[in-house]
Amino acid sequence: MTTFIAGGTGFIGRRLVPLLAQRGEDIVCMDINPQTADFAHLGDRVKVVRGDVSQFDDVMAAMTAAKPQRAINLAYWLGSTHTPRVAFRLNILGMDNVFEAARLVGCNRVAYASSLAVNGEQKFYGDRMVTEDDFCHGHVQYAMHKIFNEWQARDYREKHGMEITAIRPANVTGPDKIVGSVDHVFCITEPARGKPVRFPYRDAMRCPIHVDEVAEIFARVIMTEKPQHWVYNTGGQAISLGDLADIVRGYLPDARITFDKETGGQELSGNYLIDNTRLVSEFGVQYRPYHERVLQIINDIRKEERLPQLAVG
Ligand SMILES: NC(=O)c1ccc[n+]([C@@H]2O[C@H](COP(=O)([O-])OP(=O)(O)OC[C@H]3O[C@@H](n4cnc5c(N)ncnc54)[C@H](O)[C@@H]3O)[C@@H](O)[C@H]2O)c1
């Protein structure tokens, strides 16, 4: 069968494509930056075409040619600093273009990336885990667009009977992440390059999850014809930047990670206590211990820098 992936050459997509190919899928990626991933080793299984998801004709033409049974949309502006119309065109119109083109070509199975951002700050919930059934308190541009995407997907589900699933990744981490939430990434990658790094608050909380885990989640969810729910939290590892810095120092004793303030920052933190029972029980995902993922990222950077690999402790 064929899976169509919009935004498939990005940070998550370039890991997801090989996982789907290993499962026997043919894949057509449509991306405005098709050159940012190399799938040559996957041969004919993967086709990459250039297209703009905010242009309905591009999506329709690519989907009509691909004739997919499944579709995924990962194309998005991360962050909330984009001008309103620019953000709207990719995040809102682009998402609807994928839903509508999928509908018109008879592709009933769709998945897309929402985000933990729909929940806003942890302070809205107090000191407890947040589930998919909780009210969404997100309020910035990125969060509001994700909240609207979720509403729109449910409208398609109700009115057109489509099987559209939202996945809400937490703070995705990996060596090549450069947009979105990046402090928890730079806390690892900068010391791994021998560079100093400084953050405002030691107690700022994050919920990182390695990008390999997120790619595996998308693969399992899209390959399931009828998941039990319309939305899934990925969850991740709730951790302060200070504790993350301590893990990094365990591998790199000379790491120069400093904080402006030793306390505070927790009240400003986004949702970090995230319940992923739904995903774990239905899809059987198990995450590798987070400290192993930190070491993996350090070694990815050391490989780039032509430094010797650190052994697993
Ligand atoms: N990375 C994270 O921490 C994180 C966390 C939560 C949710 N998400 C969501 O996951 C999805 C994928 O994120 P990512 O980290 O892979 O982002 P990314 O920016 O690396 O990938 C997005 C891809 O979309 C492509 N794209 C951008 N504009 C396009 C357009 N007009 N037409 C076609 N393609 C276009 C980009 O070229 C890129 O390849 C996004 O929806 C993002 O909001 C990411």
mmCIF file of C-alpha atoms and ligand atoms in Angstrom:
data_model
loop_
_atom_site.group_PDB
_atom_site.id
_atom_site.type_symbol
_atom_site.label_atom_id
_atom_site.label_comp_id
_atom_site.label_asym_id
_atom_site.label_seq_id
_atom_site.Cartn_x
_atom_site.Cartn_y
_atom_site.Cartn_z
ATOM 1 C CA MET A 1 0.000 0.000 0.000
ATOM 2 C CA THR A 2 1.058 3.615 -0.437
ATOM 3 C CA THR A 3 1.471 6.266 2.252
ATOM 4 C CA PHE A 4 1.563 9.941 1.255
ATOM 5 C CA ILE A 5 3.530 12.170 3.629
ATOM 6 C CA ALA A 6 3.412 15.957 3.422
ATOM 7 C CA GLY A 7 6.462 17.452 5.151
ATOM 8 C CA GLY A 8 8.133 14.053 4.951
ATOM 9 C CA THR A 9 11.718 15.262 4.579
ATOM 10 C CA GLY A 10 11.773 17.134 7.915
ATOM 11 C CA PHE A 11 13.069 16.196 11.358
ATOM 12 C CA ILE A 12 10.376 13.591 12.145
ATOM 13 C CA GLY A 13 9.553 12.642 8.556
ATOM 14 C CA ARG A 14 13.068 11.597 7.572
ATOM 15 C CA ARG A 15 12.959 8.987 10.382
ATOM 16 C CA LEU A 16 9.390 7.909 9.696
ATOM 17 C CA VAL A 17 9.876 7.173 5.987
ATOM 18 C CA PRO A 18 12.412 4.325 6.488
ATOM 19 C CA LEU A 19 10.228 2.784 9.227
ATOM 20 C CA LEU A 20 7.252 2.625 6.870
ATOM 21 C CA ALA A 21 9.409 1.319 4.019
ATOM 22 C CA GLN A 22 10.645 -1.489 6.335
ATOM 23 C CA ARG A 23 6.990 -2.390 6.918
ATOM 24 C CA GLY A 24 6.496 -2.820 3.173
ATOM 25 C CA GLU A 25 4.872 0.527 2.397
ATOM 26 C CA ASP A 26 5.505 2.530 -0.752
ATOM 27 C CA ILE A 27 5.899 6.173 0.201
ATOM 28 C CA VAL A 28 5.372 9.425 -1.633
ATOM 29 C CA CYS A 29 6.773 12.448 0.206
ATOM 30 C CA MET A 30 5.680 15.900 -0.787
ATOM 31 C CA ASP A 31 7.809 18.669 0.687
ATOM 32 C CA ILE A 32 8.657 22.240 -0.208
ATOM 33 C CA ASN A 33 12.285 21.360 0.649
ATOM 34 C CA PRO A 34 12.681 17.927 -0.930
ATOM 35 C CA GLN A 35 16.484 17.943 -0.696
ATOM 36 C CA THR A 36 16.693 17.815 3.113
ATOM 37 C CA ALA A 37 16.484 14.028 3.289
ATOM 38 C CA ASP A 38 18.196 11.261 1.334
ATOM 39 C CA PHE A 39 16.128 8.125 0.848
ATOM 40 C CA ALA A 40 18.269 6.729 -2.007
ATOM 41 C CA HIS A 41 19.057 3.576 0.014
ATOM 42 C CA LEU A 42 15.321 2.765 0.053
ATOM 43 C CA GLY A 43 15.238 2.533 -3.747
ATOM 44 C CA ASP A 44 11.917 2.599 -5.582
ATOM 45 C CA ARG A 45 9.895 2.333 -2.396
ATOM 46 C CA VAL A 46 10.208 6.070 -1.768
ATOM 47 C CA LYS A 47 9.428 8.898 -4.146
ATOM 48 C CA VAL A 48 10.016 12.533 -3.177
ATOM 49 C CA VAL A 49 8.194 15.317 -4.998
ATOM 50 C CA ARG A 50 8.385 19.034 -4.504
ATOM 51 C CA GLY A 51 5.107 20.691 -3.546
ATOM 52 C CA ASP A 52 3.603 23.378 -1.339
ATOM 53 C CA VAL A 53 0.974 22.041 1.034
ATOM 54 C CA SER A 54 -0.665 25.465 1.234
ATOM 55 C CA GLN A 55 -1.467 25.210 -2.495
ATOM 56 C CA PHE A 56 -4.460 22.920 -2.926
ATOM 57 C CA ASP A 57 -3.537 22.168 -6.537
ATOM 58 C CA ASP A 58 -0.096 20.890 -5.477
ATOM 59 C CA VAL A 59 -1.565 18.569 -2.851
ATOM 60 C CA MET A 60 -4.333 17.371 -5.129
ATOM 61 C CA ALA A 61 -1.953 16.687 -8.033
ATOM 62 C CA ALA A 62 0.536 14.828 -5.845
ATOM 63 C CA MET A 63 -2.164 12.755 -4.141
ATOM 64 C CA THR A 64 -3.954 11.976 -7.382
ATOM 65 C CA ALA A 65 -0.674 10.675 -8.833
ATOM 66 C CA ALA A 66 0.244 8.740 -5.658
ATOM 67 C CA LYS A 67 -3.201 7.153 -5.104
ATOM 68 C CA PRO A 68 -2.417 6.571 -1.403
ATOM 69 C CA GLN A 69 -4.361 4.421 1.050
ATOM 70 C CA ARG A 70 -2.877 6.404 3.973
ATOM 71 C CA ALA A 71 -1.789 10.027 4.380
ATOM 72 C CA ILE A 72 0.204 11.914 7.016
ATOM 73 C CA ASN A 73 0.703 15.660 7.368
ATOM 74 C CA LEU A 74 3.884 16.868 9.112
ATOM 75 C CA ALA A 75 4.265 20.181 7.229
ATOM 76 C CA TYR A 76 3.991 23.044 9.709
ATOM 77 C CA TRP A 77 5.540 26.217 11.068
ATOM 78 C CA LEU A 78 6.956 25.469 14.491
ATOM 79 C CA GLY A 79 6.814 28.326 16.983
ATOM 80 C CA SER A 80 4.441 31.274 17.294
ATOM 81 C CA THR A 81 6.415 34.142 15.795
ATOM 82 C CA HIS A 82 5.133 33.859 12.237
ATOM 83 C CA THR A 83 3.017 36.601 10.714
ATOM 84 C CA PRO A 84 -0.678 35.695 10.947
ATOM 85 C CA ARG A 85 -1.370 35.094 7.275
ATOM 86 C CA VAL A 86 1.838 33.151 6.642
ATOM 87 C CA ALA A 87 1.137 30.905 9.627
ATOM 88 C CA PHE A 88 -2.512 30.467 8.677
ATOM 89 C CA ARG A 89 -1.673 29.399 5.136
ATOM 90 C CA LEU A 90 0.587 26.535 6.160
ATOM 91 C CA ASN A 91 -0.892 25.494 9.493
ATOM 92 C CA ILE A 92 -4.628 25.866 8.903
ATOM 93 C CA LEU A 93 -5.135 25.888 5.142
ATOM 94 C CA GLY A 94 -2.308 23.398 4.552
ATOM 95 C CA MET A 95 -3.794 20.953 7.032
ATOM 96 C CA ASP A 96 -7.237 21.284 5.489
ATOM 97 C CA ASN A 97 -5.742 20.810 2.008
ATOM 98 C CA VAL A 98 -4.359 17.438 3.112
ATOM 99 C CA PHE A 99 -7.673 16.379 4.688
ATOM 100 C CA GLU A 100 -9.707 17.502 1.685
ATOM 101 C CA ALA A 101 -7.384 16.061 -0.971
ATOM 102 C CA ALA A 102 -7.308 12.753 0.942
ATOM 103 C CA ARG A 103 -11.100 12.749 0.971
ATOM 104 C CA LEU A 104 -11.334 13.492 -2.756
ATOM 105 C CA VAL A 105 -8.913 10.721 -3.745
ATOM 106 C CA GLY A 106 -10.681 8.233 -1.458
ATOM 107 C CA CYS A 107 -7.880 7.989 1.122
ATOM 108 C CA ASN A 108 -9.794 7.480 4.339
ATOM 109 C CA ARG A 109 -6.869 6.905 6.716
ATOM 110 C CA VAL A 110 -5.052 10.070 7.776
ATOM 111 C CA ALA A 111 -2.765 10.986 10.689
ATOM 112 C CA TYR A 112 -1.209 14.338 11.526
ATOM 113 C CA ALA A 113 0.972 15.974 14.140
ATOM 114 C CA SER A 114 -0.764 18.001 16.778
ATOM 115 C CA SER A 115 1.336 18.935 19.836
ATOM 116 C CA LEU A 116 1.535 19.018 23.603
ATOM 117 C CA ALA A 117 1.267 22.795 23.047
ATOM 118 C CA VAL A 118 -2.523 22.463 22.877
ATOM 119 C CA ASN A 119 -2.437 22.226 26.683
ATOM 120 C CA GLY A 120 -0.523 25.448 27.320
ATOM 121 C CA GLU A 121 1.369 25.781 30.602
ATOM 122 C CA GLN A 122 1.365 23.093 33.277
ATOM 123 C CA LYS A 123 0.103 25.665 35.814
ATOM 124 C CA PHE A 124 -3.380 25.429 34.304
ATOM 125 C CA TYR A 125 -3.654 21.846 35.592
ATOM 126 C CA GLY A 126 -1.699 21.957 38.843
ATOM 127 C CA ASP A 127 0.705 19.206 39.813
ATOM 128 C CA ARG A 128 -0.982 16.337 37.969
ATOM 129 C CA MET A 129 -0.794 14.332 34.758
ATOM 130 C CA VAL A 130 -2.757 15.742 31.814
ATOM 131 C CA THR A 131 -4.781 13.403 29.609
ATOM 132 C CA GLU A 132 -6.281 13.780 26.152
ATOM 133 C CA ASP A 133 -9.669 14.395 27.775
ATOM 134 C CA ASP A 134 -8.524 17.527 29.619
ATOM 135 C CA PHE A 135 -9.539 20.961 28.418
ATOM 136 C CA CYS A 136 -6.937 22.534 26.081
ATOM 137 C CA HIS A 137 -5.552 25.738 27.619
ATOM 138 C CA GLY A 138 -3.091 26.546 24.815
ATOM 139 C CA HIS A 139 -3.237 30.211 23.828
ATOM 140 C CA VAL A 140 -0.306 31.154 21.560
ATOM 141 C CA GLN A 141 -0.420 31.030 17.735
ATOM 142 C CA TYR A 142 1.055 27.529 17.415
ATOM 143 C CA ALA A 143 -1.237 26.116 20.103
ATOM 144 C CA MET A 144 -4.366 27.760 18.698
ATOM 145 C CA HIS A 145 -3.611 26.432 15.220
ATOM 146 C CA LYS A 146 -3.110 22.902 16.579
ATOM 147 C CA ILE A 147 -6.367 23.188 18.539
ATOM 148 C CA PHE A 148 -8.169 24.255 15.383
ATOM 149 C CA ASN A 149 -6.566 21.404 13.378
ATOM 150 C CA GLU A 150 -7.937 18.964 15.944
ATOM 151 C CA TRP A 151 -11.399 20.477 15.649
ATOM 152 C CA GLN A 152 -11.249 20.407 11.848
ATOM 153 C CA ALA A 153 -10.122 16.768 11.837
ATOM 154 C CA ARG A 154 -13.071 15.845 14.029
ATOM 155 C CA ASP A 155 -15.405 17.689 11.667
ATOM 156 C CA TYR A 156 -14.071 15.570 8.784
ATOM 157 C CA ARG A 157 -14.492 12.456 10.918
ATOM 158 C CA GLU A 158 -18.102 13.321 11.729
ATOM 159 C CA LYS A 159 -19.239 14.648 8.360
ATOM 160 C CA HIS A 160 -17.212 12.429 5.994
ATOM 161 C CA GLY A 161 -16.564 9.340 8.114
ATOM 162 C CA MET A 162 -12.802 9.655 7.685
ATOM 163 C CA GLU A 163 -10.416 7.949 10.097
ATOM 164 C CA ILE A 164 -8.207 10.909 11.021
ATOM 165 C CA THR A 165 -5.905 10.606 14.032
ATOM 166 C CA ALA A 166 -4.028 13.321 15.913
ATOM 167 C CA ILE A 167 -0.736 12.571 17.621
ATOM 168 C CA ARG A 168 0.419 15.104 20.193
ATOM 169 C CA PRO A 169 4.214 14.801 20.397
ATOM 170 C CA ALA A 170 5.830 16.224 23.537
ATOM 171 C CA ASN A 171 9.210 18.067 23.277
ATOM 172 C CA VAL A 172 10.801 16.039 20.494
ATOM 173 C CA THR A 173 14.569 15.752 20.812
ATOM 174 C CA GLY A 174 17.356 14.706 18.471
ATOM 175 C CA PRO A 175 20.727 15.942 17.216
ATOM 176 C CA ASP A 176 19.350 17.718 14.135
ATOM 177 C CA LYS A 177 16.470 19.583 15.777
ATOM 178 C CA ILE A 178 16.803 23.310 15.150
ATOM 179 C CA VAL A 179 13.249 24.701 15.323
ATOM 180 C CA GLY A 180 10.516 24.605 17.971
ATOM 181 C CA SER A 181 11.484 23.880 21.585
ATOM 182 C CA VAL A 182 15.256 23.614 21.457
ATOM 183 C CA ASP A 183 16.666 24.458 24.901
ATOM 184 C CA HIS A 184 16.480 20.793 25.997
ATOM 185 C CA VAL A 185 18.256 19.889 22.732
ATOM 186 C CA PHE A 186 20.988 22.534 22.961
ATOM 187 C CA CYS A 187 21.597 21.496 26.586
ATOM 188 C CA ILE A 188 22.971 18.260 25.062
ATOM 189 C CA THR A 189 24.265 19.220 21.627
ATOM 190 C CA GLU A 190 26.241 22.357 22.531
ATOM 191 C CA PRO A 191 28.320 20.678 25.292
ATOM 192 C CA ALA A 192 28.798 17.704 22.946
ATOM 193 C CA ARG A 193 30.459 20.187 20.548
ATOM 194 C CA GLY A 194 32.576 21.567 23.381
ATOM 195 C CA LYS A 195 30.614 24.834 23.395
ATOM 196 C CA PRO A 196 29.214 26.636 26.462
ATOM 197 C CA VAL A 197 25.464 27.045 26.817
ATOM 198 C CA ARG A 198 23.369 29.216 29.130
ATOM 199 C CA PHE A 199 19.660 29.126 30.049
ATOM 200 C CA PRO A 200 17.473 31.420 32.152
ATOM 201 C CA TYR A 201 16.135 28.890 34.699
ATOM 202 C CA ARG A 202 17.552 25.690 36.188
ATOM 203 C CA ASP A 203 14.052 24.589 37.233
ATOM 204 C CA ALA A 204 12.365 25.104 33.851
ATOM 205 C CA MET A 205 10.558 21.844 33.098
ATOM 206 C CA ARG A 206 10.390 20.011 29.768
ATOM 207 C CA CYS A 207 9.011 16.692 28.554
ATOM 208 C CA PRO A 208 11.506 15.407 25.974
ATOM 209 C CA ILE A 209 10.941 12.346 23.817
ATOM 210 C CA HIS A 210 13.490 11.116 21.271
ATOM 211 C CA VAL A 211 12.558 11.617 17.630
ATOM 212 C CA ASP A 212 13.109 7.894 16.925
ATOM 213 C CA GLU A 213 10.302 7.091 19.391
ATOM 214 C CA VAL A 214 8.019 9.665 17.755
ATOM 215 C CA ALA A 215 8.670 8.240 14.282
ATOM 216 C CA GLU A 216 7.842 4.744 15.573
ATOM 217 C CA ILE A 217 4.589 6.053 17.077
ATOM 218 C CA PHE A 218 3.521 7.615 13.764
ATOM 219 C CA ALA A 219 4.353 4.352 11.971
ATOM 220 C CA ARG A 220 2.295 2.235 14.360
ATOM 221 C CA VAL A 221 -0.646 4.610 14.414
ATOM 222 C CA ILE A 222 -0.909 5.112 10.641
ATOM 223 C CA MET A 223 -0.589 1.365 9.990
ATOM 224 C CA THR A 224 -3.599 0.757 12.256
ATOM 225 C CA GLU A 225 -6.790 0.954 10.218
ATOM 226 C CA LYS A 226 -9.095 1.954 13.056
ATOM 227 C CA PRO A 227 -7.436 3.179 16.248
ATOM 228 C CA GLN A 228 -9.602 3.277 19.358
ATOM 229 C CA HIS A 229 -9.242 7.061 19.786
ATOM 230 C CA TRP A 230 -9.006 10.204 17.669
ATOM 231 C CA VAL A 231 -6.064 11.686 19.628
ATOM 232 C CA TYR A 232 -2.982 10.344 21.436
ATOM 233 C CA ASN A 233 -0.419 11.990 23.724
ATOM 234 C CA THR A 234 3.109 10.684 23.221
ATOM 235 C CA GLY A 235 4.234 11.815 26.658
ATOM 236 C CA GLY A 236 7.930 11.669 27.405
ATOM 237 C CA GLN A 237 10.372 12.234 30.268
ATOM 238 C CA ALA A 238 9.389 15.074 32.618
ATOM 239 C CA ILE A 239 12.696 16.680 33.585
ATOM 240 C CA SER A 240 14.116 20.073 34.563
ATOM 241 C CA LEU A 241 16.868 21.622 32.472
ATOM 242 C CA GLY A 242 19.020 21.470 35.622
ATOM 243 C CA ASP A 243 18.564 17.707 35.962
ATOM 244 C CA LEU A 244 19.170 17.284 32.242
ATOM 245 C CA ALA A 245 22.409 19.266 32.625
ATOM 246 C CA ASP A 246 23.445 16.816 35.381
ATOM 247 C CA ILE A 247 22.840 13.837 33.052
ATOM 248 C CA VAL A 248 24.945 15.536 30.365
ATOM 249 C CA ARG A 249 27.746 16.235 32.886
ATOM 250 C CA GLY A 250 27.661 12.533 33.799
ATOM 251 C CA TYR A 251 28.851 11.817 30.240
ATOM 252 C CA LEU A 252 30.789 15.044 29.647
ATOM 253 C CA PRO A 253 32.290 16.176 32.994
ATOM 254 C CA ASP A 254 33.668 19.362 31.397
ATOM 255 C CA ALA A 255 30.273 20.441 29.976
ATOM 256 C CA ARG A 256 29.830 24.196 30.452
ATOM 257 C CA ILE A 257 26.080 24.526 31.159
ATOM 258 C CA THR A 258 25.041 27.496 33.288
ATOM 259 C CA PHE A 259 21.781 29.076 34.434
ATOM 260 C CA ASP A 260 20.903 32.704 35.144
ATOM 261 C CA LYS A 261 18.701 31.631 38.043
ATOM 262 C CA GLU A 262 19.008 28.534 40.215
ATOM 263 C CA THR A 263 15.296 28.570 41.100
ATOM 264 C CA GLY A 264 12.053 29.572 39.383
ATOM 265 C CA GLY A 265 10.899 28.923 35.860
ATOM 266 C CA GLN A 266 8.663 26.001 36.727
ATOM 267 C CA GLU A 267 5.539 28.190 36.689
ATOM 268 C CA LEU A 268 6.389 29.335 33.139
ATOM 269 C CA SER A 269 6.883 25.798 31.861
ATOM 270 C CA GLY A 270 4.612 24.245 29.272
ATOM 271 C CA ASN A 271 2.682 21.072 30.060
ATOM 272 C CA TYR A 272 5.267 18.503 31.185
ATOM 273 C CA LEU A 273 3.215 16.007 33.213
ATOM 274 C CA ILE A 274 1.641 14.092 30.340
ATOM 275 C CA ASP A 275 -0.399 10.912 30.573
ATOM 276 C CA ASN A 276 0.271 8.584 27.631
ATOM 277 C CA THR A 277 -1.587 5.526 28.963
ATOM 278 C CA ARG A 278 -3.828 5.517 25.911
ATOM 279 C CA LEU A 279 -0.951 5.237 23.442
ATOM 280 C CA VAL A 280 1.072 2.773 25.513
ATOM 281 C CA SER A 281 -1.810 0.403 26.173
ATOM 282 C CA GLU A 282 -3.124 0.400 22.602
ATOM 283 C CA PHE A 283 0.128 0.451 20.619
ATOM 284 C CA GLY A 284 2.528 -1.203 23.083
ATOM 285 C CA VAL A 285 5.188 1.489 22.688
ATOM 286 C CA GLN A 286 8.069 1.389 25.157
ATOM 287 C CA TYR A 287 10.587 4.213 25.334
ATOM 288 C CA ARG A 288 14.262 3.594 25.890
ATOM 289 C CA PRO A 289 15.546 5.125 29.151
ATOM 290 C CA TYR A 290 16.000 8.833 28.582
ATOM 291 C CA HIS A 291 19.636 8.936 29.765
ATOM 292 C CA GLU A 292 20.449 6.440 26.975
ATOM 293 C CA ARG A 293 18.869 8.800 24.486
ATOM 294 C CA VAL A 294 20.983 11.652 25.852
ATOM 295 C CA LEU A 295 24.100 9.552 25.248
ATOM 296 C CA GLN A 296 22.861 8.665 21.764
ATOM 297 C CA ILE A 297 22.524 12.368 20.910
ATOM 298 C CA ILE A 298 25.966 13.160 22.351
ATOM 299 C CA ASN A 299 27.477 10.404 20.231
ATOM 300 C CA ASP A 300 25.596 11.583 17.113
ATOM 301 C CA ILE A 301 27.194 15.012 17.566
ATOM 302 C CA ARG A 302 30.609 13.526 18.341
ATOM 303 C CA LYS A 303 30.383 11.529 15.119
ATOM 304 C CA GLU A 304 29.690 14.757 13.201
ATOM 305 C CA GLU A 305 32.641 16.409 14.965
ATOM 306 C CA ARG A 306 34.867 13.361 14.281
ATOM 307 C CA LEU A 307 35.366 12.733 17.992
ATOM 308 C CA PRO A 308 35.567 9.219 19.487
ATOM 309 C CA GLN A 309 32.288 7.667 20.629
ATOM 310 C CA LEU A 310 31.544 7.519 24.357
ATOM 311 C CA ALA A 311 30.895 4.021 25.667
ATOM 312 C CA VAL A 312 27.590 3.163 27.352
ATOM 313 C CA GLY A 313 28.190 3.553 31.108
HETATM 314 N N1 LIG B 1 9.705 18.745 16.690
HETATM 315 C C1 LIG B 1 8.948 18.849 17.779
HETATM 316 O O1 LIG B 1 9.435 19.019 18.923
HETATM 317 C C2 LIG B 1 7.454 18.725 17.654
HETATM 318 C C3 LIG B 1 6.683 18.653 18.817
HETATM 319 C C4 LIG B 1 5.296 18.574 18.698
HETATM 320 C C5 LIG B 1 4.717 18.553 17.445
HETATM 321 N N2 LIG B 1 5.489 18.607 16.324
HETATM 322 C C6 LIG B 1 4.846 18.628 15.023
HETATM 323 O O2 LIG B 1 5.355 17.593 14.209
HETATM 324 C C7 LIG B 1 5.303 17.998 12.831
HETATM 325 C C8 LIG B 1 6.650 17.787 12.183
HETATM 326 O O3 LIG B 1 7.602 18.496 12.921
HETATM 327 P P1 LIG B 1 9.154 18.428 12.564
HETATM 328 O O4 LIG B 1 9.867 18.621 13.845
HETATM 329 O O5 LIG B 1 9.456 17.264 11.694
HETATM 330 O O6 LIG B 1 9.266 19.788 11.733
HETATM 331 P P2 LIG B 1 10.215 20.164 10.497
HETATM 332 O O7 LIG B 1 10.143 21.636 10.352
HETATM 333 O O8 LIG B 1 11.564 19.533 10.629
HETATM 334 O O9 LIG B 1 9.465 19.431 9.294
HETATM 335 C C9 LIG B 1 8.399 20.034 8.631
HETATM 336 C C10 LIG B 1 8.557 19.746 7.158
HETATM 337 O O10 LIG B 1 7.520 20.437 6.472
HETATM 338 C C11 LIG B 1 8.070 21.021 5.310
HETATM 339 N N3 LIG B 1 7.256 22.159 4.877
HETATM 340 C C12 LIG B 1 7.245 23.406 5.401
HETATM 341 N N4 LIG B 1 6.405 24.194 4.692
HETATM 342 C C13 LIG B 1 5.886 23.409 3.727
HETATM 343 C C14 LIG B 1 4.973 23.657 2.677
HETATM 344 N N5 LIG B 1 4.415 24.853 2.499
HETATM 345 N N6 LIG B 1 4.658 22.635 1.870
HETATM 346 C C15 LIG B 1 5.222 21.408 2.020
HETATM 347 N N7 LIG B 1 6.115 21.128 2.992
HETATM 348 C C16 LIG B 1 6.436 22.122 3.825
HETATM 349 C C17 LIG B 1 9.469 21.438 5.709
HETATM 350 O O11 LIG B 1 10.291 21.619 4.578
HETATM 351 C C18 LIG B 1 9.882 20.260 6.588
HETATM 352 O O12 LIG B 1 10.515 19.255 5.822
HETATM 353 C C19 LIG B 1 4.800 19.446 12.846
HETATM 354 O O13 LIG B 1 3.425 19.467 12.639
HETATM 355 C C20 LIG B 1 5.112 19.907 14.254
HETATM 356 O O14 LIG B 1 4.247 20.951 14.659
HETATM 357 C C21 LIG B 1 6.849 18.683 16.407
#
